[in-house]
Coordinates of C-alpha atoms and ligand atoms in Angstrom, one line a residue:
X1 CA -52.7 -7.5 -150.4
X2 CA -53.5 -9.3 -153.9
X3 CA -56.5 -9.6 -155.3
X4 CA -57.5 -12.0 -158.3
X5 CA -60.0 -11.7 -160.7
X6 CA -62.6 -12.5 -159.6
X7 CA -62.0 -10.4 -156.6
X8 CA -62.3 -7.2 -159.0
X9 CA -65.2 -8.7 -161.5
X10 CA -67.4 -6.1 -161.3
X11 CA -68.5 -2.8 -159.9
X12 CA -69.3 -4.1 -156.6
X13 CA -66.1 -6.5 -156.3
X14 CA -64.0 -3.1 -156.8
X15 CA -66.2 -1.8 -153.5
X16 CA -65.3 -4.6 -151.4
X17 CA -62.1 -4.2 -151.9
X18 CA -61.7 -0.5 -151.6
X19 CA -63.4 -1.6 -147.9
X20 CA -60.8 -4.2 -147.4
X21 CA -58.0 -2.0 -148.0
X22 CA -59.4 1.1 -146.3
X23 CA -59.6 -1.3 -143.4
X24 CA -55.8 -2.6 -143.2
X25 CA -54.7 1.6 -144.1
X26 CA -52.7 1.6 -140.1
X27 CA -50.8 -1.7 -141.8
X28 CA -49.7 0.2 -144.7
X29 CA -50.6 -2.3 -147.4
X30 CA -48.7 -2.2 -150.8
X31 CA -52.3 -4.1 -153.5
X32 CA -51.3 -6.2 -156.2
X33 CA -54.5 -7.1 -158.1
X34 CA -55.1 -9.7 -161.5
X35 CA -56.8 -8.5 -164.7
X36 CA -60.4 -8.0 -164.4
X37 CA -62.5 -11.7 -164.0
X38 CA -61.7 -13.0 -167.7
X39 CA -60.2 -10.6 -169.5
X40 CA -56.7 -12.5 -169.4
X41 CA -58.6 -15.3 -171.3
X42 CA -60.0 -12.8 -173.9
X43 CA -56.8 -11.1 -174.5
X44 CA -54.8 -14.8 -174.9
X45 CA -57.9 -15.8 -177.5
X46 CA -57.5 -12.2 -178.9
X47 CA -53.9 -13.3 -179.7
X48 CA -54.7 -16.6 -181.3
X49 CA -57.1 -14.9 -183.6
X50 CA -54.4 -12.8 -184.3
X51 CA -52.4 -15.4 -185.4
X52 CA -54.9 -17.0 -187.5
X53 CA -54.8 -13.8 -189.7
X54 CA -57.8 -11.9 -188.6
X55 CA -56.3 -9.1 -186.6
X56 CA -59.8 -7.0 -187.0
X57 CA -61.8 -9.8 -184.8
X58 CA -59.2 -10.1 -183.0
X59 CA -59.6 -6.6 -181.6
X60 CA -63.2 -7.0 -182.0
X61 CA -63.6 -9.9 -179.4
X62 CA -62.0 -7.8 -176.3
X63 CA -64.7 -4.9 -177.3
X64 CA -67.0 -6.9 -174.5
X65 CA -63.8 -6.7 -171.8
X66 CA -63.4 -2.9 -172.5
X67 CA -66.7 -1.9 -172.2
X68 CA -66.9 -3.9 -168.8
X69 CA -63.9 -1.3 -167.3
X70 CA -65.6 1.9 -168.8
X71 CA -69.0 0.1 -167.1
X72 CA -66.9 0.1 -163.6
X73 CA -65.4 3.4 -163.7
X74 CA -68.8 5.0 -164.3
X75 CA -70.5 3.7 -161.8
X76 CA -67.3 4.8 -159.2
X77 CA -65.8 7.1 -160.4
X78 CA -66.7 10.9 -160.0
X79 CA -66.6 13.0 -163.7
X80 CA -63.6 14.7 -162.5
X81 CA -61.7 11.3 -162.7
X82 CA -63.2 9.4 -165.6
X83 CA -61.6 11.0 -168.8
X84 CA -58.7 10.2 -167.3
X85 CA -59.2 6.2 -167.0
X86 CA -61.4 6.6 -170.7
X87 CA -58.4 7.8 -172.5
X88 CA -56.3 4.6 -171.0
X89 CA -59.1 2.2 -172.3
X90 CA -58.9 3.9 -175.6
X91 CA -55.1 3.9 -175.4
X92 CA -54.9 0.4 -175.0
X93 CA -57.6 -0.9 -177.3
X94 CA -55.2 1.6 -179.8
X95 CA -52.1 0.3 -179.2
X96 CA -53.6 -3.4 -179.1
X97 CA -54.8 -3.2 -182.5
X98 CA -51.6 -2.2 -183.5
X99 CA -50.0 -5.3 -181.7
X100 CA -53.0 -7.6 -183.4
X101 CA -52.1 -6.4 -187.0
X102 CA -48.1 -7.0 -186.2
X103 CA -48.8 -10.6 -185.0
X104 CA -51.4 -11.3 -188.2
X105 CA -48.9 -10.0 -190.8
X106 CA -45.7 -11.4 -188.7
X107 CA -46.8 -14.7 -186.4
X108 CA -43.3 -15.6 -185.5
X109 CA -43.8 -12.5 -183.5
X110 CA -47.1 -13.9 -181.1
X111 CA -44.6 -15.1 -178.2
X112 CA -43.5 -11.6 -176.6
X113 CA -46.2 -9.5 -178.5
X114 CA -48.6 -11.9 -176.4
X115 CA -47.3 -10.8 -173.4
X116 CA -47.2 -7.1 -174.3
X117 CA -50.9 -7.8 -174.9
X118 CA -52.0 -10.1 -172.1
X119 CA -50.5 -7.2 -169.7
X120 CA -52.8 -4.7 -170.7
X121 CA -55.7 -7.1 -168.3
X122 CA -53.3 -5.7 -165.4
X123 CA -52.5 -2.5 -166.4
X124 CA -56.1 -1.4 -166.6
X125 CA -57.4 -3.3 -163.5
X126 CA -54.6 -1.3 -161.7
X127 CA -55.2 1.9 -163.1
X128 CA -58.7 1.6 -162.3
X129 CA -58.5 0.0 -158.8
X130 CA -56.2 3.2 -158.5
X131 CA -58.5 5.6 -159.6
X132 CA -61.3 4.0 -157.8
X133 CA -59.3 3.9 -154.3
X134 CA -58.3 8.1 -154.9
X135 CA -62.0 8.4 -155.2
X136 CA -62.6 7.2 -151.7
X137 CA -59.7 9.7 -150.5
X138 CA -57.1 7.3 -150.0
X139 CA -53.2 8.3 -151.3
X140 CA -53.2 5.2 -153.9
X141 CA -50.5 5.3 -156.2
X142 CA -50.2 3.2 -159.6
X143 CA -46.6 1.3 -159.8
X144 CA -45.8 -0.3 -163.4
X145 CA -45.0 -3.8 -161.8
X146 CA -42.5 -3.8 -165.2
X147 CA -40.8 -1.5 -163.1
X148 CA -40.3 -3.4 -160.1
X149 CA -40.5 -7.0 -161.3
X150 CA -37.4 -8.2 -163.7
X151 CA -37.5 -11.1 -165.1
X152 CA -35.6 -13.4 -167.9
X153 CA -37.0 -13.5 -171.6
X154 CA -39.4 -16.6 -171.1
X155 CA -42.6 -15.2 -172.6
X156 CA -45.4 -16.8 -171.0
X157 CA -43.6 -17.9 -168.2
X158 CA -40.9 -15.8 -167.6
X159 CA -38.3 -16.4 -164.5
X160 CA -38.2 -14.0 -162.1
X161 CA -33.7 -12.3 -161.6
X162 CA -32.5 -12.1 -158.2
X163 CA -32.6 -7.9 -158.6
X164 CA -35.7 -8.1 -158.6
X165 CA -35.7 -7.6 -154.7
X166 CA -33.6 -4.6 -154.6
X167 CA -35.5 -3.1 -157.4
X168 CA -39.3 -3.1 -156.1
X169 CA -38.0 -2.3 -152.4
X170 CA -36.0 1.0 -154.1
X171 CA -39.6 1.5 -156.0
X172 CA -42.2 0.9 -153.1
X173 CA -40.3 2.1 -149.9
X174 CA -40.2 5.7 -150.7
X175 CA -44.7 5.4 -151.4
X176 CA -44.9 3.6 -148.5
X177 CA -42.8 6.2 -146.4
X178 CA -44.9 8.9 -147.8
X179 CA -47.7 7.4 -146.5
X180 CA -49.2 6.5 -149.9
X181 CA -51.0 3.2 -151.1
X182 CA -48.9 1.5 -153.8
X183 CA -51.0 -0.6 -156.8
X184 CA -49.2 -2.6 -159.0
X185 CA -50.8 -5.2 -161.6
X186 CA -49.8 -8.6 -160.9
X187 CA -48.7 -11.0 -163.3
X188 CA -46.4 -8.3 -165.5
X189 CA -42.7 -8.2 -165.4
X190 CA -39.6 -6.8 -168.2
X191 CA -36.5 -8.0 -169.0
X192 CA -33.4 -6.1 -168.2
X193 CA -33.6 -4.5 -171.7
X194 CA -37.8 -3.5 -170.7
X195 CA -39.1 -5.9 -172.8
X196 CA -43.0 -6.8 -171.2
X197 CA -43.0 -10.6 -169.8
X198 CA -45.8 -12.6 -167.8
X199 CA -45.2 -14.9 -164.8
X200 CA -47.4 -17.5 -166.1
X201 CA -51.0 -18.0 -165.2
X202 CA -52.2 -17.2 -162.2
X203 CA -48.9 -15.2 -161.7
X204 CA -50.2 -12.3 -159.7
X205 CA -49.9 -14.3 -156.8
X206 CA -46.1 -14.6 -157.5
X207 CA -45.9 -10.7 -157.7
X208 CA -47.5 -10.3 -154.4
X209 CA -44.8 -12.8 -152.5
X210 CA -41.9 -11.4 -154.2
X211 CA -43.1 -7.5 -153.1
X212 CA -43.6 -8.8 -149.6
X213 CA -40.1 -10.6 -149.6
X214 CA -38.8 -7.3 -151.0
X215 CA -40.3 -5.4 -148.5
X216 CA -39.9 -7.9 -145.7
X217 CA -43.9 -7.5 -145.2
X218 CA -45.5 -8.7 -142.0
X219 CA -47.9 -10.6 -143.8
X220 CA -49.0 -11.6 -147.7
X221 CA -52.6 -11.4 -148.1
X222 CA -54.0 -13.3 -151.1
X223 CA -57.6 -12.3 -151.5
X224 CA -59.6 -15.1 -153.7
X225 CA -63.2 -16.5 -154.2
X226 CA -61.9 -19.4 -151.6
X227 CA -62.2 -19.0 -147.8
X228 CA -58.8 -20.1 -147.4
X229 CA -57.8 -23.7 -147.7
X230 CA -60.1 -26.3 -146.8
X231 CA -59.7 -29.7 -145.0
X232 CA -61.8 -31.3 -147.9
X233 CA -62.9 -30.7 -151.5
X234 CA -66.4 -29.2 -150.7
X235 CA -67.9 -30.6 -153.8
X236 CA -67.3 -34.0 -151.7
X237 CA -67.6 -33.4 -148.2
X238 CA -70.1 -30.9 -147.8
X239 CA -68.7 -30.5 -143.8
X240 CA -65.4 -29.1 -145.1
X241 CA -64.0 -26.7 -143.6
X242 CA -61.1 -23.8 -143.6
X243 CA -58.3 -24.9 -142.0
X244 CA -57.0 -22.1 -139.6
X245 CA -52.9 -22.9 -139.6
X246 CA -50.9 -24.9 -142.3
X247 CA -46.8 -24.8 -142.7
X248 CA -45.6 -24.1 -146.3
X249 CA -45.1 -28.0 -146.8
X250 CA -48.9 -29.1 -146.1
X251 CA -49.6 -26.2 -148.3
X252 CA -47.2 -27.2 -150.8
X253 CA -48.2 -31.1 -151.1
X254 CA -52.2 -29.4 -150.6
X255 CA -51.7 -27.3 -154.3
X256 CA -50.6 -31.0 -156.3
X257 CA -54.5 -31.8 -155.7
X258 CA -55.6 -28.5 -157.5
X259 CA -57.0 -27.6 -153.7
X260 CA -57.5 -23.9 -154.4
X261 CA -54.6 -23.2 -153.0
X262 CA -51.2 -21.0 -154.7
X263 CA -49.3 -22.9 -156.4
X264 CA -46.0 -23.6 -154.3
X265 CA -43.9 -21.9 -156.5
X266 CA -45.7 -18.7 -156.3
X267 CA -44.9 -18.3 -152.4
X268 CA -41.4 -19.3 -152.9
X269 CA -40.2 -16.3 -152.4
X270 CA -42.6 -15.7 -149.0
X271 CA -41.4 -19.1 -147.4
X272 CA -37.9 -17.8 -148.2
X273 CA -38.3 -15.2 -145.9
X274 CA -40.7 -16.8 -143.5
X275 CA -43.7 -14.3 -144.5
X276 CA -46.6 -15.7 -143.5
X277 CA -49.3 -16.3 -146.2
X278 CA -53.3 -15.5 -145.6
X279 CA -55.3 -17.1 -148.0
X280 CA -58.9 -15.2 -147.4
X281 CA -62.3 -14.2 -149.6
X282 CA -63.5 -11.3 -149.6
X283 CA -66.8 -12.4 -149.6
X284 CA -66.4 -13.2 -146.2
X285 CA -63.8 -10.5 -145.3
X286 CA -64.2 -11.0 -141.5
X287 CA -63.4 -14.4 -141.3
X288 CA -59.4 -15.1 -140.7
X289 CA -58.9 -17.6 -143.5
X290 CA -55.9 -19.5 -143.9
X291 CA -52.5 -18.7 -142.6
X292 CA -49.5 -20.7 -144.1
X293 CA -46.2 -20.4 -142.0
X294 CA -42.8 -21.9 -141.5
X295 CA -43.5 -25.4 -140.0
X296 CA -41.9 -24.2 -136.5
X297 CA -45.1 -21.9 -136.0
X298 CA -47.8 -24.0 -137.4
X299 CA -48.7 -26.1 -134.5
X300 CA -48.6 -29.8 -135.9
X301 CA -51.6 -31.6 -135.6
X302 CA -52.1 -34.7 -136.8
X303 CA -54.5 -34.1 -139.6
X304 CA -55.1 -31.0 -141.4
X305 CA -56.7 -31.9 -144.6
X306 CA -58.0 -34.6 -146.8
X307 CA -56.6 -34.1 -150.6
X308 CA -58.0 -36.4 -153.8
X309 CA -57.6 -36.3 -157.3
X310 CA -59.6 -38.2 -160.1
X311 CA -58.9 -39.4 -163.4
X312 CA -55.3 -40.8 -162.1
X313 CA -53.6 -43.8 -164.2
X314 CA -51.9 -46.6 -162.1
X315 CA -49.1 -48.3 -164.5
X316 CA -47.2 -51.6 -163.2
X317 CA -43.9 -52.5 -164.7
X318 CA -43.2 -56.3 -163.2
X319 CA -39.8 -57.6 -164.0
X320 CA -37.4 -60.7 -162.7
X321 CA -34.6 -58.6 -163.9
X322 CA -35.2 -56.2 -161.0
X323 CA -34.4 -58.4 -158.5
X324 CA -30.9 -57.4 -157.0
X325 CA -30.1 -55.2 -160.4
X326 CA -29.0 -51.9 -160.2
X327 CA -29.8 -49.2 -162.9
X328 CA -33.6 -50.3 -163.5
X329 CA -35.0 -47.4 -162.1
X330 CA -33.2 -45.3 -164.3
X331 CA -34.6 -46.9 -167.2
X332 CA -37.8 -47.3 -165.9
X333 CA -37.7 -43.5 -165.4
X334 CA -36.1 -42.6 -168.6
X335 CA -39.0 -44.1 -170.3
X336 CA -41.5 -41.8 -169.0
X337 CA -38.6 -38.4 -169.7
X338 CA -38.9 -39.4 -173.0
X339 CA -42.3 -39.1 -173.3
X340 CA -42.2 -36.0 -171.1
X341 CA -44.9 -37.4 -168.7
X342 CA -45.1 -36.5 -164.8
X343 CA -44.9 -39.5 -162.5
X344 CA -46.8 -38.4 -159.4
X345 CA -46.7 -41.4 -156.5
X346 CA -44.2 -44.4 -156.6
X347 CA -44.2 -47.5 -154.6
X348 CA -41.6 -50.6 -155.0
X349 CA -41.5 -54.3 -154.7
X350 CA -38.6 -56.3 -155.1
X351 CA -39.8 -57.7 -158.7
X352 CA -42.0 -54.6 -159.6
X353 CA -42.8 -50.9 -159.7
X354 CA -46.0 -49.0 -158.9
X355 CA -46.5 -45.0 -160.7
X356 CA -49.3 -43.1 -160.7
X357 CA -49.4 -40.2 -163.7
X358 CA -52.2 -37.5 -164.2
X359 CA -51.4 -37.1 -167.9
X360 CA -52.0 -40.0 -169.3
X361 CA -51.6 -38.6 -172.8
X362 CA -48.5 -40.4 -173.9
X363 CA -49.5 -43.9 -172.5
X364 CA -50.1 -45.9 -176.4
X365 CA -46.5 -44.7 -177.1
X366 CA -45.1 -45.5 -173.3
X367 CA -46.6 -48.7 -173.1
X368 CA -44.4 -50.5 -176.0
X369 CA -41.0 -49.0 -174.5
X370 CA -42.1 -50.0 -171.1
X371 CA -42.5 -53.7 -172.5
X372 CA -38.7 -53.6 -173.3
X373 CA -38.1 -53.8 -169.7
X374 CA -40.9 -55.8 -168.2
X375 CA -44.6 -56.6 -167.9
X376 CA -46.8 -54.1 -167.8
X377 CA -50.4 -53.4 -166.2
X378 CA -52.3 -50.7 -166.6
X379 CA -55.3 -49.1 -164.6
X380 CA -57.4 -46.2 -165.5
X381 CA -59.9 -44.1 -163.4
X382 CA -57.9 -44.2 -159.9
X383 CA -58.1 -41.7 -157.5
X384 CA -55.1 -40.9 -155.4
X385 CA -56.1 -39.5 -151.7
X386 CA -54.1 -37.9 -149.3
X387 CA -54.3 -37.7 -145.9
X388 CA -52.1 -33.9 -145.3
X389 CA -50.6 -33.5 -141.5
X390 CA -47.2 -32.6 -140.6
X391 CA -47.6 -34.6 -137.4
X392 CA -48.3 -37.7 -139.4
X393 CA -44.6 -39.6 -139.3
X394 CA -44.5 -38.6 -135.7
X395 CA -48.3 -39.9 -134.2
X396 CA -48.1 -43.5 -133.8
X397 CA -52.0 -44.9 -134.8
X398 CA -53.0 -42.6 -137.6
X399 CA -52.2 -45.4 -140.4
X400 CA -54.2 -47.7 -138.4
X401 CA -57.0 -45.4 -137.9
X402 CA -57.1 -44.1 -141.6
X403 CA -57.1 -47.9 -143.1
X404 CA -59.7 -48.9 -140.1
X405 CA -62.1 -46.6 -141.6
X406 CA -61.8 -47.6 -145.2
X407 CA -60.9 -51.5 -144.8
X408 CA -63.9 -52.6 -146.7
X409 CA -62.3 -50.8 -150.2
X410 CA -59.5 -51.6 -152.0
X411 CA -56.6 -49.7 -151.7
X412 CA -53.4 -49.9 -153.4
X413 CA -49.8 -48.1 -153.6
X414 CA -49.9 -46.7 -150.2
X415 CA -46.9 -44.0 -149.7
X416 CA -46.1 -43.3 -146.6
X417 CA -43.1 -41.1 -145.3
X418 CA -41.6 -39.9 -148.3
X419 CA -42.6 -36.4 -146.5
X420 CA -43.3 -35.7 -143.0
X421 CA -46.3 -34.3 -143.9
X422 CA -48.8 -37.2 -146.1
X423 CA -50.0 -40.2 -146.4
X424 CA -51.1 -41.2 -150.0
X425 CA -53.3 -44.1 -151.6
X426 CA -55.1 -45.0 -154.1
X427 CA -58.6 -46.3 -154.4
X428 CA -60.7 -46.8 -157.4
X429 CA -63.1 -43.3 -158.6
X430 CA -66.0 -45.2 -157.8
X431 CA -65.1 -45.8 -154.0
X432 CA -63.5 -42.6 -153.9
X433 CA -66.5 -39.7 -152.7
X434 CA -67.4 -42.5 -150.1
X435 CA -63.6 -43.2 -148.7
X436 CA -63.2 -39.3 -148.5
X437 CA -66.1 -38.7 -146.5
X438 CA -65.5 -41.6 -144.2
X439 CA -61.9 -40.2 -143.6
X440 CA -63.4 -36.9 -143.3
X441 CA -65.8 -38.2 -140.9
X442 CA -63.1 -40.0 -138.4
X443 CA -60.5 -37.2 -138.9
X444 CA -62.6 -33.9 -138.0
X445 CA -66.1 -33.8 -137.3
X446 CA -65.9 -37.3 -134.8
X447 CA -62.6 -35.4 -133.8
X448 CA -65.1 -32.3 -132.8
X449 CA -67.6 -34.3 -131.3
X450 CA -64.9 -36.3 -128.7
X451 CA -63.2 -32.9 -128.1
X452 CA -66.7 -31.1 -127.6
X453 CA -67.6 -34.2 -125.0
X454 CA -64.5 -33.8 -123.1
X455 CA -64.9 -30.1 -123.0
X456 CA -68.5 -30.4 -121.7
X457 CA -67.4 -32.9 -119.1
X458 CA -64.9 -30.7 -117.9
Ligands
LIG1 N1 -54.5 -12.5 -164.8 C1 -53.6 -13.6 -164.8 C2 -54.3 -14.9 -165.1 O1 -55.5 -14.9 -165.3 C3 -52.8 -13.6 -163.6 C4 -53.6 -13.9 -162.3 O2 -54.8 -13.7 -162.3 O3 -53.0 -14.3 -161.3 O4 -53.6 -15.9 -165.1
MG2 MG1 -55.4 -16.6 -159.4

């Protein structure tokens, strides 16, 4: 079960959760939970302060995030209890200080001294989510993730080893055999040699899968301020809703459109082992969520979800020299390596090229090389939709349906097949909010309403 921050902001977030995990006790959860809502963002400013030479603001600046843990732990924690978690607050905000004056005298030293300070977010939000379940009488038991999670020497974003496995089973399985709640701080890992490293934002979620592949866990439960996955951004289509089922795939081509979902990478290790994957919020803790599983369990229907992104850049390369040439591509291509941007969606012609980027960052300095091979066009402000169904290559109709709704907009470079599982297009940003809420319309709640007639009739 992992909780993120914003799942463990305050006093009252660190209730809910003790409820949600007193309530899955019989499962024999292992908790993974993130740094407190915001702290990792202090601590990373902390460090850049650091490294501008001003190691006494630095320090300074996280005063706000330390009081908020001393603020939690006395309104849940009995006296008996508190020194305990006071004297790890103070020990931290010590040994950080320390770490601050090391990076402002030494900067070449910021890359793994950040990460020895960023962990302390997770060491404290598992100490005290320890502390705080112990208080409600349950056997919780603080793991040092470093401990369990081994990693390469990427700072920031470090890889994790394949021991990794063997080493948090050997860790947890004797707590959980003992009947006792492990808490470890998600996010954290060490190199071989114990050197702290960080799994990249948002990493906790990574921790979490690669426990429950160690551990072979029935389920990985990732607790956020989302009720699960939804078939729409809600911002657009106020009638969006969670979808119940998804395989790893849908999910996968869901988290490219910043759909609050886990990033594919971080469930890697889960779809490895075909643990299924419950996005939920505890806000609404009775309400399933999302489960992602292996494609042969999540019953395929046709359309699951309706994805968009804004601010996309269309660029068209047009060029006679295409035409029955080989080794184009791979210059067209290597333009954009150079430059080290992300091409998203593709779509050929005989005589020209369609890509879509999201960064369009390097374009004045892509542009010129992209001349050397051909005419270019550019288009800003595009928004690429996709339609997300594992059924789609399989259901005859559904391209005639989706382009039925939307035939009085313009849509261009429409990709179709390159997975099993979308169906992608793009529209201009100023036709998008009403495309997406027509597809919306024709995909689920008409849907509803035909099923909901039948189902009367009958
Ligand atoms: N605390 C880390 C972050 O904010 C990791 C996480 O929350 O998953 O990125
Ligand atoms: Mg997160």
């Amino acid at each position: 079960m992992k909780f993120g921050g914003t799942s463990v902001e305050d006093a009252n977030a660190f209730r809910n959760v003790t409820t949600i995990v007193s309530s899955a006790i019989a499962m024999r959860p292992v908790v993974v939970v993130s740094a407190i809502g915001g702290f990792t963002n202090q601590l990373l400013a902390s460090v850049e302060t650091a490294v501008d030479n001003d190691a006494r603001s630095a320090t300074r600046s996280l005063e706000d995030g330390f009081q908020r843990h001393i603020a939690i732990a006395n309104e849940l924690l009995a006296d008996a209890a508190r020194p305990a978690f006071d004297t790890a607050v103070l020990d931290a905000r010590r040994e950080i200080r320390q770490l601050h004056k090391i990076i402002a005298a030494h900067p070449v030293t910021a890359p793994p001294l950040q990460d020895e300070i960023v962990a302390y977010g997770e060491h404290l939000s598992s100490q005290l989510l320890t502390a705080v379940l112990e208080e409600s009488g349950w056997a919780a038991c603080h793991v040092d993730a470093r401990r369990c999670i081994k990693t390469d020497d990427n700072y920031g974003s470090a890889t994790p080893l394949p021991q990794t496995d063997q080493v948090t089973a050997a860790e947890l399985l004797p707590l959980l055999t003992s009947a006792k709640i492990p808490v470890l701080g998600g996010f954290i890992g060490s190199t071989e040699n114990g050197v702290t490293t960080t799994l990249g934002r948002g990493g906790s979620d990574y921790t979490a899968a690669l426990a429950g592949a160690a551990l072979h866990a029935r389920e990985i439960q990732i607790w956020t301020d989302v009720s699960g996955v939804l078939t729409a951004d809600p911002r657009v289509v106020p009638e969006a809703r969670t979808i119940p089922v998804l395989s790893y795939q849908e999910a996968a081509e869901l988290a490219y459109f910043g759909a609050k979902v886990i990033h594919p990478k971080t469930i890697q290790p889960a779809t490895d082992k075909s643990i299924p994957v419950r996005v939920c919020n505890p806000r609404t803790r009775r309400e399933a969520g999302t489960l992602i599983v292996s494609e042969s369990e999540a019953a395929p229907q046709t359309v699951k979800a309706i994805a968009h992104k804004n601010g996309i850049t269309t660029v068209q390369v047009t060029s006679a020299r295409m035409l029955g040439a080989y080794g184009f591509l791979r210059a067209l291509f290597e333009v954009f390596d150079r430059h080290r941007t992300a091409v998203d969606v593709v779509t050929t012609s005989e005589v020209s090229v369609s890509l879509s980027i999201d960064d369009a960052g390097a374009l004045p300095e892509l542009i010129p090389d992209l001349e050397q091979l051909g005419t270019v066009e550019v288009e800003k402000r595009r928004t690429i939709i996709s339609i997300i169904g594992e059924g789609l290559r399989n259901t005859p109709g559904i391209a005639a349906r989706v382009f039925s709704v939307i035939s009085d907009i313009n849509i261009s470079m429409i990709s179709v097949g390159a997975s099993s599982a979308n169906l992608t297009f793009m529209v201009d940003e100023a036709q998008a909010s009403e495309a997406i809420m027509r597809l919306h319309r024709a995909c689920f709640e008409e849907a509803t309403l035909t099923s909901m007639a039948r189902h009367v009739s009958a």
